[in-house]
Amino acid sequence: MVDIDRITGAAKDLGGKVQSAVGDLTGSKSDSVEGRFREASGQAENLYGQAKDTVRQAAGQASTYADDAADYAEDAYERGGHYLRRGTREVSHQVAEYPLASLLVADLVGFGLGLLVSASRD
């Protein structure tokens, strides 16, 4: 969608060029100067409209990127929950199948953590 300032700016620019050319042909300095002023004003308005279009497009893209990022975060959260549940089931299965080995591993982990905690106090 083109901004209305671009359209009116282009029209003023064209009108200013015509008025300036007519002023040059007829020798009317006031028409020539006024035409150049309208031309410059139209160009400025056109540039303003282009800037508004650019900002509008950038805002639309930023919104799209934010939506994509939210979708990725939601997907990662769901996958993390899935992997956590799956890992919990696997650990539970291993503990049920090998209770003595699981107890030994838990004791070793606890002993290692105890060493780390007591070493940091010294």
PDB file of C-alpha atoms in Angstrom:
ATOM      1  CA  MET A   1       0.000   0.000   0.000  1.00  0.00           C
ATOM      2  CA  VAL A   2       1.435   3.340  -1.058  1.00  0.00           C
ATOM      3  CA  ASP A   3       1.242   6.229   1.382  1.00  0.00           C
ATOM      4  CA  ILE A   4      -0.937   9.195   0.322  1.00  0.00           C
ATOM      5  CA  ASP A   5       1.987  11.570   0.956  1.00  0.00           C
ATOM      6  CA  ARG A   6       3.891   9.882  -1.871  1.00  0.00           C
ATOM      7  CA  ILE A   7       1.027  10.481  -4.305  1.00  0.00           C
ATOM      8  CA  THR A   8       0.400  14.104  -3.339  1.00  0.00           C
ATOM      9  CA  GLY A   9       4.154  14.742  -3.248  1.00  0.00           C
ATOM     10  CA  ALA A  10       4.579  13.398  -6.777  1.00  0.00           C
ATOM     11  CA  ALA A  11       1.649  15.532  -7.968  1.00  0.00           C
ATOM     12  CA  LYS A  12       3.101  18.684  -6.371  1.00  0.00           C
ATOM     13  CA  ASP A  13       6.509  17.865  -7.855  1.00  0.00           C
ATOM     14  CA  LEU A  14       5.046  17.522 -11.353  1.00  0.00           C
ATOM     15  CA  GLY A  15       2.904  20.656 -10.940  1.00  0.00           C
ATOM     16  CA  GLY A  16       5.938  22.604  -9.745  1.00  0.00           C
ATOM     17  CA  LYS A  17       7.977  21.456 -12.758  1.00  0.00           C
ATOM     18  CA  VAL A  18       5.233  22.559 -15.118  1.00  0.00           C
ATOM     19  CA  GLN A  19       4.783  25.934 -13.384  1.00  0.00           C
ATOM     20  CA  SER A  20       8.545  26.483 -13.343  1.00  0.00           C
ATOM     21  CA  ALA A  21       8.840  25.634 -17.042  1.00  0.00           C
ATOM     22  CA  VAL A  22       5.946  27.963 -17.925  1.00  0.00           C
ATOM     23  CA  GLY A  23       7.529  30.718 -15.823  1.00  0.00           C
ATOM     24  CA  ASP A  24      10.848  30.218 -17.634  1.00  0.00           C
ATOM     25  CA  LEU A  25       9.145  30.327 -21.047  1.00  0.00           C
ATOM     26  CA  THR A  26       7.076  33.418 -20.285  1.00  0.00           C
ATOM     27  CA  GLY A  27       9.867  35.164 -18.408  1.00  0.00           C
ATOM     28  CA  SER A  28       7.850  35.332 -15.186  1.00  0.00           C
ATOM     29  CA  LYS A  29      10.342  35.073 -12.357  1.00  0.00           C
ATOM     30  CA  SER A  30       7.597  34.732  -9.716  1.00  0.00           C
ATOM     31  CA  ASP A  31       6.051  31.719 -11.505  1.00  0.00           C
ATOM     32  CA  SER A  32       9.485  30.197 -12.032  1.00  0.00           C
ATOM     33  CA  VAL A  33      10.458  30.599  -8.351  1.00  0.00           C
ATOM     34  CA  GLU A  34       7.053  29.459  -7.075  1.00  0.00           C
ATOM     35  CA  GLY A  35       7.205  26.418  -9.376  1.00  0.00           C
ATOM     36  CA  ARG A  36      10.622  25.453  -8.070  1.00  0.00           C
ATOM     37  CA  PHE A  37       9.348  25.873  -4.507  1.00  0.00           C
ATOM     38  CA  ARG A  38       6.343  23.616  -5.235  1.00  0.00           C
ATOM     39  CA  GLU A  39       8.672  21.117  -6.890  1.00  0.00           C
ATOM     40  CA  ALA A  40      10.945  20.994  -3.830  1.00  0.00           C
ATOM     41  CA  SER A  41       7.940  20.787  -1.511  1.00  0.00           C
ATOM     42  CA  GLY A  42       6.535  17.888  -3.544  1.00  0.00           C
ATOM     43  CA  GLN A  43       9.849  16.043  -3.469  1.00  0.00           C
ATOM     44  CA  ALA A  44      10.065  16.469   0.306  1.00  0.00           C
ATOM     45  CA  GLU A  45       6.506  15.200   0.778  1.00  0.00           C
ATOM     46  CA  ASN A  46       7.232  12.238  -1.499  1.00  0.00           C
ATOM     47  CA  LEU A  47      10.338  11.367   0.550  1.00  0.00           C
ATOM     48  CA  TYR A  48       8.304  11.651   3.744  1.00  0.00           C
ATOM     49  CA  GLY A  49       5.763   9.198   2.326  1.00  0.00           C
ATOM     50  CA  GLN A  50       8.544   6.820   1.311  1.00  0.00           C
ATOM     51  CA  ALA A  51       9.960   6.968   4.837  1.00  0.00           C
ATOM     52  CA  LYS A  52       6.533   6.194   6.323  1.00  0.00           C
ATOM     53  CA  ASP A  53       6.163   3.228   3.953  1.00  0.00           C
ATOM     54  CA  THR A  54       9.603   1.951   4.954  1.00  0.00           C
ATOM     55  CA  VAL A  55       8.805   2.219   8.677  1.00  0.00           C
ATOM     56  CA  ARG A  56       5.460   0.486   8.133  1.00  0.00           C
ATOM     57  CA  GLN A  57       7.183  -2.379   6.281  1.00  0.00           C
ATOM     58  CA  ALA A  58       9.890  -2.681   8.946  1.00  0.00           C
ATOM     59  CA  ALA A  59       7.265  -2.802  11.697  1.00  0.00           C
ATOM     60  CA  GLY A  60       5.428  -5.555   9.833  1.00  0.00           C
ATOM     61  CA  GLN A  61       8.623  -7.574   9.473  1.00  0.00           C
ATOM     62  CA  ALA A  62       9.500  -7.074  13.149  1.00  0.00           C
ATOM     63  CA  SER A  63       6.053  -8.341  14.106  1.00  0.00           C
ATOM     64  CA  THR A  64       6.571 -11.396  11.903  1.00  0.00           C
ATOM     65  CA  TYR A  65       9.972 -12.062  13.488  1.00  0.00           C
ATOM     66  CA  ALA A  66       8.500 -11.732  16.978  1.00  0.00           C
ATOM     67  CA  ASP A  67       5.746 -14.204  16.098  1.00  0.00           C
ATOM     68  CA  ASP A  68       8.336 -16.635  14.699  1.00  0.00           C
ATOM     69  CA  ALA A  69      10.477 -16.301  17.834  1.00  0.00           C
ATOM     70  CA  ALA A  70       7.465 -16.978  20.057  1.00  0.00           C
ATOM     71  CA  ASP A  71       6.614 -20.066  17.995  1.00  0.00           C
ATOM     72  CA  TYR A  72      10.190 -21.354  18.280  1.00  0.00           C
ATOM     73  CA  ALA A  73      10.235 -20.761  22.033  1.00  0.00           C
ATOM     74  CA  GLU A  74       6.926 -22.558  22.486  1.00  0.00           C
ATOM     75  CA  ASP A  75       8.177 -25.472  20.386  1.00  0.00           C
ATOM     76  CA  ALA A  76      11.410 -25.675  22.406  1.00  0.00           C
ATOM     77  CA  TYR A  77       9.421 -25.621  25.669  1.00  0.00           C
ATOM     78  CA  GLU A  78       7.173 -28.444  24.485  1.00  0.00           C
ATOM     79  CA  ARG A  79      10.137 -30.508  23.291  1.00  0.00           C
ATOM     80  CA  GLY A  80      11.958 -29.959  26.583  1.00  0.00           C
ATOM     81  CA  GLY A  81       8.933 -31.201  28.520  1.00  0.00           C
ATOM     82  CA  HIS A  82       8.684 -34.218  26.238  1.00  0.00           C
ATOM     83  CA  TYR A  83      12.360 -35.104  26.714  1.00  0.00           C
ATOM     84  CA  LEU A  84      12.108 -34.617  30.477  1.00  0.00           C
ATOM     85  CA  ARG A  85       9.140 -37.003  30.719  1.00  0.00           C
ATOM     86  CA  ARG A  86      10.893 -39.505  28.468  1.00  0.00           C
ATOM     87  CA  GLY A  87      14.117 -39.331  30.515  1.00  0.00           C
ATOM     88  CA  THR A  88      12.178 -39.750  33.763  1.00  0.00           C
ATOM     89  CA  ARG A  89      10.508 -42.882  32.404  1.00  0.00           C
ATOM     90  CA  GLU A  90      13.876 -44.283  31.287  1.00  0.00           C
ATOM     91  CA  VAL A  91      15.507 -43.639  34.669  1.00  0.00           C
ATOM     92  CA  SER A  92      12.524 -45.177  36.466  1.00  0.00           C
ATOM     93  CA  HIS A  93      12.759 -48.225  34.211  1.00  0.00           C
ATOM     94  CA  GLN A  94      16.516 -48.616  34.858  1.00  0.00           C
ATOM     95  CA  VAL A  95      16.054 -48.230  38.629  1.00  0.00           C
ATOM     96  CA  ALA A  96      13.276 -50.848  38.611  1.00  0.00           C
ATOM     97  CA  GLU A  97      15.356 -53.252  36.522  1.00  0.00           C
ATOM     98  CA  TYR A  98      18.685 -52.730  38.352  1.00  0.00           C
ATOM     99  CA  PRO A  99      17.919 -51.486  41.883  1.00  0.00           C
ATOM    100  CA  LEU A 100      21.256 -52.425  43.439  1.00  0.00           C
ATOM    101  CA  ALA A 101      23.324 -50.766  40.695  1.00  0.00           C
ATOM    102  CA  SER A 102      21.078 -47.685  40.874  1.00  0.00           C
ATOM    103  CA  LEU A 103      21.629 -47.455  44.624  1.00  0.00           C
ATOM    104  CA  LEU A 104      25.387 -47.745  44.136  1.00  0.00           C
ATOM    105  CA  VAL A 105      25.371 -44.958  41.483  1.00  0.00           C
ATOM    106  CA  ALA A 106      23.262 -42.730  43.742  1.00  0.00           C
ATOM    107  CA  ASP A 107      25.694 -43.316  46.628  1.00  0.00           C
ATOM    108  CA  LEU A 108      28.695 -42.440  44.454  1.00  0.00           C
ATOM    109  CA  VAL A 109      27.028 -39.247  43.227  1.00  0.00           C
ATOM    110  CA  GLY A 110      26.150 -38.274  46.809  1.00  0.00           C
ATOM    111  CA  PHE A 111      29.689 -38.984  47.998  1.00  0.00           C
ATOM    112  CA  GLY A 112      31.132 -36.895  45.124  1.00  0.00           C
ATOM    113  CA  LEU A 113      28.836 -33.977  45.935  1.00  0.00           C
ATOM    114  CA  GLY A 114      29.802 -34.251  49.600  1.00  0.00           C
ATOM    115  CA  LEU A 115      33.474 -33.997  48.658  1.00  0.00           C
ATOM    116  CA  LEU A 116      32.822 -30.944  46.491  1.00  0.00           C
ATOM    117  CA  VAL A 117      30.897 -29.170  49.251  1.00  0.00           C
ATOM    118  CA  SER A 118      33.423 -29.959  51.957  1.00  0.00           C
ATOM    119  CA  ALA A 119      36.356 -28.964  49.690  1.00  0.00           C
ATOM    120  CA  SER A 120      34.842 -25.538  49.036  1.00  0.00           C
ATOM    121  CA  ARG A 121      34.632 -24.838  52.806  1.00  0.00           C
ATOM    122  CA  ASP A 122      38.340 -25.325  53.371  1.00  0.00           C
TER     123      ASP A 122
END
